[in-house]
Short mmCIF file of C-alpha atoms and ligand atoms in Angstrom, two decimals:
data_model
loop_
_atom_site.label_atom_id
_atom_site.label_comp_id
_atom_site.label_asym_id
_atom_site.label_seq_id
_atom_site.Cartn_x
_atom_site.Cartn_y
_atom_site.Cartn_z
CA UNK A 1 -19.83 -15.01 13.83
CA UNK A 2 -19.22 -17.55 11.00
CA UNK A 3 -16.14 -19.19 9.52
CA UNK A 4 -15.44 -18.89 5.80
CA UNK A 5 -13.10 -21.37 4.15
CA UNK A 6 -11.75 -20.83 0.65
CA UNK A 7 -11.09 -24.33 -0.70
CA UNK A 8 -9.01 -22.91 -3.56
CA UNK A 9 -6.32 -21.66 -1.17
CA UNK A 10 -7.07 -23.27 2.19
CA UNK A 11 -7.42 -19.78 3.70
CA UNK A 12 -9.94 -19.44 6.54
CA UNK A 13 -11.34 -16.41 8.31
CA UNK A 14 -14.27 -15.43 10.49
CA UNK A 15 -16.79 -12.73 9.73
CA UNK A 16 -19.09 -10.73 11.94
CA UNK A 17 -22.85 -10.81 11.59
CA UNK A 18 -24.01 -8.34 8.94
CA UNK A 19 -20.55 -8.13 7.32
CA UNK A 20 -20.29 -9.06 3.63
CA UNK A 21 -17.97 -11.94 2.77
CA UNK A 22 -15.80 -9.62 0.68
CA UNK A 23 -15.38 -7.13 3.53
CA UNK A 24 -14.59 -10.00 5.88
CA UNK A 25 -11.92 -11.30 3.48
CA UNK A 26 -10.39 -7.84 3.03
CA UNK A 27 -10.46 -7.09 6.74
CA UNK A 28 -8.55 -10.32 7.27
CA UNK A 29 -5.99 -9.38 4.61
CA UNK A 30 -7.06 -11.83 1.86
CA UNK A 31 -6.93 -10.73 -1.77
CA UNK A 32 -10.42 -11.66 -2.92
CA UNK A 33 -11.12 -10.22 -6.38
CA UNK A 34 -13.60 -7.37 -6.76
CA UNK A 35 -14.66 -4.46 -8.97
CA UNK A 36 -17.78 -2.39 -8.26
CA UNK A 37 -18.39 -3.83 -4.75
CA UNK A 38 -22.04 -3.27 -5.44
CA UNK A 39 -23.36 -6.47 -7.01
CA UNK A 40 -23.19 -5.25 -10.62
CA UNK A 41 -19.94 -6.22 -12.31
CA UNK A 42 -19.69 -9.87 -11.29
CA UNK A 43 -15.90 -9.62 -10.74
CA UNK A 44 -16.09 -11.02 -7.22
CA UNK A 45 -17.93 -14.22 -8.27
CA UNK A 46 -17.27 -17.30 -6.14
CA UNK A 47 -18.74 -20.81 -6.00
CA UNK A 48 -20.58 -21.85 -2.87
CA UNK A 49 -19.68 -25.44 -1.98
CA UNK A 50 -21.33 -25.67 1.42
CA UNK A 51 -23.44 -23.41 3.65
CA UNK A 52 -26.06 -20.72 3.20
CA UNK A 53 -25.85 -17.07 2.17
CA UNK A 54 -28.33 -14.22 2.02
CA UNK A 55 -28.62 -11.01 -0.02
CA UNK A 56 -30.18 -8.25 2.10
CA UNK A 57 -31.48 -6.47 -1.00
CA UNK A 58 -32.48 -9.54 -3.03
CA UNK A 59 -30.52 -11.30 -5.79
CA UNK A 60 -27.93 -8.91 -7.27
CA UNK A 61 -27.97 -7.98 -11.00
CA UNK A 62 -24.40 -9.31 -11.46
CA UNK A 63 -25.60 -12.94 -11.34
CA UNK A 64 -27.76 -14.65 -13.96
CA UNK A 65 -30.48 -17.16 -12.99
CA UNK A 66 -28.25 -19.97 -14.34
CA UNK A 67 -25.32 -18.81 -12.22
CA UNK A 68 -27.50 -18.72 -9.12
CA UNK A 69 -28.68 -22.25 -9.94
CA UNK A 70 -25.00 -23.26 -10.31
CA UNK A 71 -24.31 -22.02 -6.74
CA UNK A 72 -22.40 -18.91 -7.82
CA UNK A 73 -22.41 -16.10 -5.24
CA UNK A 74 -21.27 -12.47 -5.14
CA UNK A 75 -19.21 -12.03 -1.94
CA UNK A 76 -19.42 -8.22 -2.23
CA UNK A 77 -23.16 -8.34 -1.51
CA UNK A 78 -23.90 -11.52 0.39
CA UNK A 79 -23.76 -12.33 4.05
CA UNK A 80 -23.21 -15.73 5.63
CA UNK A 81 -26.12 -17.49 7.32
CA UNK A 82 -23.89 -20.40 8.40
CA UNK A 83 -20.24 -21.45 8.17
CA UNK A 84 -19.28 -21.47 4.49
CA UNK A 85 -17.01 -23.38 2.19
CA UNK A 86 -16.43 -21.50 -1.07
CA UNK A 87 -14.05 -21.50 -4.05
CA UNK A 88 -12.61 -18.21 -5.29
CA UNK A 89 -9.30 -17.33 -6.95
CA UNK A 90 -7.42 -14.98 -4.65
CA UNK A 91 -5.08 -12.36 -6.04
CA UNK A 92 -1.49 -13.11 -5.25
CA UNK A 93 0.33 -10.98 -7.72
CA UNK A 94 -0.09 -7.76 -9.63
CA UNK A 95 -0.83 -9.74 -12.79
CA UNK A 96 -4.30 -10.45 -11.41
CA UNK A 97 -5.12 -6.82 -10.70
CA UNK A 98 -6.91 -4.53 -13.11
CA UNK A 99 -5.34 -1.13 -13.81
CA UNK A 100 -8.09 1.50 -13.80
CA UNK A 101 -8.36 5.13 -14.78
CA UNK A 102 -10.64 6.85 -12.29
CA UNK A 103 -11.73 10.41 -11.56
CA UNK A 104 -11.24 11.13 -7.84
CA UNK A 105 -12.15 13.95 -5.52
CA UNK A 106 -9.41 15.49 -3.39
CA UNK A 107 -10.93 15.02 0.05
CA UNK A 108 -8.02 16.28 2.19
CA UNK A 109 -4.74 18.15 1.82
CA UNK A 110 -2.78 18.26 5.06
CA UNK A 111 0.69 19.75 5.32
CA UNK A 112 2.69 17.33 7.46
CA UNK A 113 5.79 19.52 7.50
CA UNK A 114 7.34 22.25 5.34
CA UNK A 115 7.73 20.08 2.25
CA UNK A 116 5.47 17.04 2.64
CA UNK A 117 1.70 17.04 2.18
CA UNK A 118 -0.74 14.22 2.78
CA UNK A 119 -3.23 14.19 -0.09
CA UNK A 120 -6.31 12.00 0.32
CA UNK A 121 -8.31 11.09 -2.78
CA UNK A 122 -11.83 9.74 -2.61
CA UNK A 123 -12.65 7.03 -5.16
CA UNK A 124 -16.13 7.58 -6.74
CA UNK A 125 -18.85 5.78 -4.74
CA UNK A 126 -19.65 3.24 -7.47
CA UNK A 127 -15.99 2.21 -7.89
CA UNK A 128 -13.20 0.85 -5.77
CA UNK A 129 -9.52 0.40 -6.33
CA UNK A 130 -8.01 -2.99 -5.75
CA UNK A 131 -4.28 -2.92 -5.11
CA UNK A 132 -1.52 -4.60 -3.19
CA UNK A 133 0.09 -2.80 -0.24
CA UNK A 134 3.12 -0.93 -1.60
CA UNK A 135 1.89 -0.20 -5.16
CA UNK A 136 1.65 3.27 -6.69
CA UNK A 137 -0.67 5.29 -8.94
CA UNK A 138 -0.08 7.86 -11.65
CA UNK A 139 -1.80 11.21 -11.14
CA UNK A 140 -3.01 12.59 -14.44
CA UNK A 141 -3.52 16.27 -15.16
CA UNK A 142 -4.15 17.79 -18.62
CA UNK A 143 -1.25 20.25 -18.21
CA UNK A 144 1.40 17.71 -17.13
CA UNK A 145 2.72 14.30 -17.96
CA UNK A 146 1.54 11.70 -15.40
CA UNK A 147 3.38 11.73 -12.06
CA UNK A 148 3.89 8.62 -9.91
CA UNK A 149 2.97 8.57 -6.21
CA UNK A 150 2.88 5.57 -3.92
CA UNK A 151 -0.29 4.63 -2.09
CA UNK A 152 0.32 5.20 1.62
CA UNK A 153 -2.70 3.38 3.06
CA UNK A 154 -3.40 -0.34 3.25
CA UNK A 155 -5.95 -1.89 0.85
CA UNK A 156 -8.54 -2.67 3.52
CA UNK A 157 -9.61 0.98 3.31
CA UNK A 158 -9.67 1.16 -0.48
CA UNK A 159 -12.42 3.77 -0.82
CA UNK A 160 -9.72 6.38 -0.28
CA UNK A 161 -6.16 6.73 -1.52
CA UNK A 162 -3.63 8.43 0.73
CA UNK A 163 -0.51 9.93 -0.87
CA UNK A 164 2.54 11.54 0.76
CA UNK A 165 3.76 14.17 -1.69
CA UNK A 166 7.16 15.83 -1.30
CA UNK A 167 7.51 19.29 -2.78
CA UNK A 168 10.27 19.29 -5.41
CA UNK A 169 12.00 22.65 -5.79
CA UNK A 170 11.09 23.82 -9.30
CA UNK A 171 8.90 20.75 -9.79
CA UNK A 172 5.83 21.52 -11.89
CA UNK A 173 3.40 19.00 -10.56
CA UNK A 174 4.35 19.03 -6.88
CA UNK A 175 4.22 22.86 -6.87
CA UNK A 176 0.75 22.58 -8.37
CA UNK A 177 -0.22 20.22 -5.53
CA UNK A 178 1.17 22.56 -2.86
CA UNK A 179 0.02 25.90 -4.29
CA UNK A 180 -3.04 25.36 -6.45
CA UNK A 181 -4.77 22.08 -5.76
CA UNK A 182 -7.81 22.57 -3.53
CA UNK A 183 -9.87 20.21 -1.44
CA UNK A 184 -12.96 19.05 -3.39
CA UNK A 185 -11.20 19.51 -6.74
CA UNK A 186 -11.18 16.57 -9.17
CA UNK A 187 -8.10 14.70 -10.33
CA UNK A 188 -7.66 11.63 -12.47
CA UNK A 189 -5.60 8.65 -11.38
CA UNK A 190 -4.41 5.55 -13.17
CA UNK A 191 -3.39 2.47 -11.28
CA UNK A 192 -2.51 0.48 -9.35
CA UNK A 193 0.96 -0.02 -10.78
CA UNK A 194 4.29 -1.52 -9.87
CA UNK A 195 5.63 -4.72 -8.41
CA UNK A 196 6.72 -3.25 -5.08
CA UNK A 197 4.29 -4.98 -2.78
CA UNK A 198 4.34 -7.11 0.34
CA UNK A 199 5.10 -10.79 -0.37
CA UNK A 200 2.54 -12.36 1.93
CA UNK A 201 3.30 -15.99 1.20
CA UNK A 202 6.74 -15.62 2.83
CA UNK A 203 7.41 -15.97 6.54
CA UNK A 204 10.87 -14.36 6.43
CA UNK A 205 11.59 -11.43 8.76
CA UNK A 206 11.52 -8.12 6.91
CA UNK A 207 13.66 -5.01 6.85
CA UNK A 208 11.80 -1.95 5.57
CA UNK A 209 14.09 0.85 4.37
CA UNK A 210 12.28 4.14 3.76
CA UNK A 211 13.91 7.32 2.52
CA UNK A 212 11.82 10.53 2.95
CA UNK A 213 8.35 10.04 1.45
CA UNK A 214 9.40 6.45 0.70
CA UNK A 215 7.79 5.99 4.11
CA UNK A 216 4.37 6.11 2.34
CA UNK A 217 4.35 2.60 0.79
CA UNK A 218 6.17 1.21 3.85
CA UNK A 219 3.27 2.55 5.93
CA UNK A 220 0.80 0.78 3.61
CA UNK A 221 2.70 -2.51 3.90
CA UNK A 222 3.09 -2.39 7.69
CA UNK A 223 -0.56 -1.39 8.17
CA UNK A 224 -1.55 -4.30 5.94
CA UNK A 225 0.69 -6.74 7.85
CA UNK A 226 -0.87 -5.57 11.13
CA UNK A 227 -4.40 -5.78 9.74
CA UNK A 228 -3.87 -9.32 8.45
CA UNK A 229 -2.46 -10.45 11.82
CA UNK A 230 1.05 -11.21 10.48
CA UNK A 231 3.54 -12.10 13.20
CA UNK A 232 6.61 -11.73 10.97
CA UNK A 233 9.35 -9.57 12.45
CA UNK A 234 9.38 -6.14 10.80
CA UNK A 235 12.35 -3.81 11.25
CA UNK A 236 11.38 -0.36 10.00
CA UNK A 237 14.22 2.07 9.23
CA UNK A 238 13.37 5.61 8.14
CA UNK A 239 16.19 7.75 6.79
CA UNK A 240 15.69 11.52 6.52
CA UNK A 241 17.84 14.63 6.80
CA UNK A 242 16.61 16.26 10.00
CA UNK A 243 14.14 15.48 12.76
CA UNK A 244 11.38 17.61 11.22
CA UNK A 245 11.47 15.35 8.14
CA UNK A 246 10.07 12.51 10.28
CA UNK A 247 6.62 13.70 9.35
CA UNK A 248 4.63 11.01 11.21
CA UNK A 249 4.92 9.48 14.69
CA UNK A 250 3.10 6.33 13.56
CA UNK A 251 6.15 4.00 13.35
CA UNK A 252 7.05 4.72 17.00
CA UNK A 253 3.47 3.80 17.92
CA UNK A 254 3.70 0.52 15.94
CA UNK A 255 6.88 -0.37 17.81
CA UNK A 256 5.26 0.40 21.18
CA UNK A 257 2.16 -1.66 20.51
CA UNK A 258 3.54 -4.62 18.48
CA UNK A 259 6.30 -6.90 19.81
CA UNK A 260 7.26 -7.96 16.27
CA UNK A 261 7.86 -4.40 14.99
CA UNK A 262 10.92 -2.24 15.69
CA UNK A 263 11.52 1.29 14.49
CA UNK A 264 14.81 3.10 13.92
CA UNK A 265 14.82 6.67 12.62
CA UNK A 266 18.13 7.73 11.08
CA UNK A 267 19.14 11.36 10.46
CA UNK A 268 21.83 12.32 7.96
CA UNK A 269 21.94 15.99 9.06
CA UNK A 270 20.99 15.96 12.77
CA UNK A 271 21.23 18.94 15.12
CA UNK A 272 22.94 18.64 18.54
CA UNK A 273 19.73 17.72 20.36
CA UNK A 274 19.28 14.47 18.38
CA UNK A 275 20.21 11.40 20.45
CA UNK A 276 19.25 8.73 17.91
CA UNK A 277 21.08 7.08 15.01
CA UNK A 278 22.87 9.18 12.43
CA UNK A 279 24.38 8.77 8.97
CA UNK A 280 22.98 7.03 5.91
CA UNK A 281 20.14 4.64 6.61
CA UNK A 282 21.68 1.69 4.72
CA UNK A 283 24.92 2.02 6.72
CA UNK A 284 22.99 1.86 9.99
CA UNK A 285 21.29 -1.34 8.82
CA UNK A 286 24.67 -2.83 7.84
CA UNK A 287 25.90 -2.05 11.36
CA UNK A 288 22.83 -3.60 13.02
CA UNK A 289 22.78 -7.00 11.25
CA UNK A 290 25.61 -9.55 11.16
CA UNK A 291 24.09 -11.14 8.08
CA UNK A 292 21.10 -10.39 5.83
CA UNK A 293 20.86 -13.93 4.45
CA UNK A 294 17.49 -14.74 5.98
CA UNK A 295 15.81 -11.39 5.45
CA UNK A 296 13.46 -9.91 2.89
CA UNK A 297 14.31 -6.27 2.25
CA UNK A 298 11.81 -3.66 1.02
CA UNK A 299 13.49 -0.37 0.06
CA UNK A 300 11.72 2.74 -1.16
CA UNK A 301 12.73 6.34 -1.73
CA UNK A 302 15.55 8.27 -3.44
CA UNK A 303 17.35 6.29 -6.19
CA UNK A 304 20.77 6.71 -4.50
CA UNK A 305 19.46 5.17 -1.28
CA UNK A 306 17.87 2.22 -3.11
CA UNK A 307 21.05 1.63 -5.16
CA UNK A 308 23.31 1.79 -2.09
CA UNK A 309 21.09 -0.63 -0.20
CA UNK A 310 21.00 -3.11 -3.13
CA UNK A 311 24.78 -3.07 -3.60
CA UNK A 312 25.92 -3.18 0.01
CA UNK A 313 23.24 -5.55 1.34
CA UNK A 314 24.11 -8.12 -1.33
CA UNK A 315 27.66 -8.17 0.05
CA UNK A 316 26.20 -8.95 3.47
CA UNK A 317 24.36 -12.06 2.30
CA UNK A 318 21.05 -10.65 1.06
CA UNK A 319 19.72 -12.73 -1.83
CA UNK A 320 18.81 -10.71 -4.92
CA UNK A 321 15.36 -12.27 -5.10
CA UNK A 322 14.67 -11.15 -1.52
CA UNK A 323 15.16 -7.48 -2.44
CA UNK A 324 12.11 -5.45 -3.48
CA UNK A 325 12.22 -1.76 -4.24
CA UNK A 326 10.60 1.33 -5.66
CA UNK A 327 13.11 3.94 -6.61
CA UNK A 328 11.56 7.44 -6.70
CA UNK A 329 13.10 8.28 -10.03
CA UNK A 330 11.48 11.24 -11.71
CA UNK A 331 10.09 9.29 -14.61
CA UNK A 332 9.16 12.21 -16.82
CA UNK A 333 11.54 15.02 -17.65
CA UNK A 334 10.12 18.52 -17.37
CA UNK A 335 11.67 19.24 -20.77
CA UNK A 336 9.32 16.72 -22.38
CA UNK A 337 6.30 18.91 -21.66
C1 FAD B 1 7.19 4.52 -8.71
C2 FAD B 1 7.35 5.90 -8.12
C3 FAD B 1 6.68 6.21 -6.94
C4 FAD B 1 6.82 7.48 -6.40
N1 FAD B 1 6.18 7.76 -5.21
C5 FAD B 1 6.33 8.98 -4.65
C6 FAD B 1 5.68 9.29 -3.41
O1 FAD B 1 4.96 8.49 -2.83
N2 FAD B 1 5.90 10.51 -2.87
C7 FAD B 1 6.70 11.44 -3.48
O2 FAD B 1 6.86 12.55 -2.93
N3 FAD B 1 7.31 11.18 -4.66
C8 FAD B 1 7.15 9.98 -5.26
N4 FAD B 1 7.77 9.71 -6.44
C9 FAD B 1 8.54 10.78 -7.09
C10 FAD B 1 7.57 11.73 -7.81
O3 FAD B 1 6.96 11.05 -8.90
C11 FAD B 1 8.35 12.94 -8.35
O4 FAD B 1 8.87 13.63 -7.25
C12 FAD B 1 7.42 13.84 -9.11
O5 FAD B 1 7.13 13.24 -10.36
C13 FAD B 1 8.05 15.20 -9.34
O6 FAD B 1 7.15 15.91 -10.18
P1 FAD B 1 7.30 17.45 -10.44
O7 FAD B 1 6.44 17.76 -11.62
O8 FAD B 1 7.06 18.23 -9.20
O9 FAD B 1 8.81 17.62 -10.85
P2 FAD B 1 9.36 17.85 -12.37
O10 FAD B 1 8.84 19.16 -12.88
O11 FAD B 1 9.07 16.62 -13.17
O12 FAD B 1 10.88 17.90 -12.12
C14 FAD B 1 11.60 19.12 -11.92
C15 FAD B 1 13.04 18.76 -11.65
O13 FAD B 1 13.13 18.35 -10.27
C16 FAD B 1 13.98 17.23 -10.16
N5 FAD B 1 13.20 16.12 -9.58
C17 FAD B 1 11.97 15.66 -9.97
N6 FAD B 1 11.56 14.65 -9.16
C18 FAD B 1 12.51 14.45 -8.25
C19 FAD B 1 12.68 13.55 -7.17
N7 FAD B 1 11.76 12.62 -6.85
N8 FAD B 1 13.83 13.63 -6.45
C20 FAD B 1 14.77 14.54 -6.75
N9 FAD B 1 14.67 15.43 -7.77
C21 FAD B 1 13.57 15.39 -8.51
C22 FAD B 1 14.53 16.96 -11.54
O14 FAD B 1 15.76 17.64 -11.72
C23 FAD B 1 13.53 17.54 -12.47
O15 FAD B 1 14.04 17.86 -13.71
C24 FAD B 1 7.64 8.46 -7.03
C25 FAD B 1 8.30 8.14 -8.23
C26 FAD B 1 8.15 6.87 -8.77
C27 FAD B 1 8.86 6.55 -10.06
S1 FES B 2 -17.51 -6.59 -6.98
FE1 FES B 2 -18.84 -6.18 -8.61
S2 FES B 2 -20.34 -7.67 -8.30
FE2 FES B 2 -19.11 -7.96 -6.59
#
């Protein structure tokens, strides 16, 4: 096991023997830049200040002889032979991330309940998608305008993209997903997009407000926080209509296994057997916190929920610049097609 220090940021992490530096950085939640992850594109270039690295398959094509002489390395392909000190610009904001258009294979369609499907897309082997936890992609199909769906898995597993798709009654694209899309079929995606992502430089406690499939990007952010060893308090609230709309048990498991994570499901249309919280999710949060002054709030889901949270939380002390959201507006009108 070796220690890697990035002198550009002061970030430090350890990597296992045989692990590439890039994988080590990603597994520790650091936003090292990358493209092909295969030694070709040169996007992951870093400068080696101290220590020794090795390329299992010889010098990669993405580095010239001059760059090698100048101590440039490709973290996607090299392994540490000692503790390392390197310099690399880490991605801290969406501005640093390339938006790509990629063909993907649908590797799994799993119906999680009557109107939500988990769709897993496999990125082509030679490519990878770099994104920040919480961002979304556009799915592109020749018969429809692009449709936005949030990425529901954390970036450390970026060879696949998990989406939670809610069936919209009369909706063209979501009906296509539920009734026609097959496993192994090809789709095109464009992304990552959006500025709804986890602010990792902050140490403020967080309130995550998910409405319906707004749970998807919340899942990505919490999984990323867990993966990167964050100890920030995370209060996850998930508002849905009835118990069957809680389509994953994962947040209860997070709360059981992590002292810093709590989970509160909230039903707006519960049946008599429900013993948990009821009403609108933002009202339950208002009841649970005396003040929201010190919190970062991440809200995602139906536009009405996001609007209500923004308006009422501000009156309870939440600072505007501590409120981050993705409102699931339907960006493209069916009449435009
Ligand atoms: C940034 C962003 C991220 C998103 N992430 C997700 C996600 O992770 N999971 C997810 O399930 N959805 C997500 N959405 C919403 C999703 O994009 C729409 O539900 C989808 O485009 C509907 O496509 P459609 O062709 O089935 O419906 P359309 O044929 O476009 O619409 C048919 C009619 O249904 C109604 N409608 C459409 N969408 C919605 C909606 N979302 N809510 C209520 N009524 C609607 C409208 O009346 C519309 O005219 C996201 C939206 C945005 C903007
Ligand atoms: S990511 Fe392309 S060379 Fe490293």
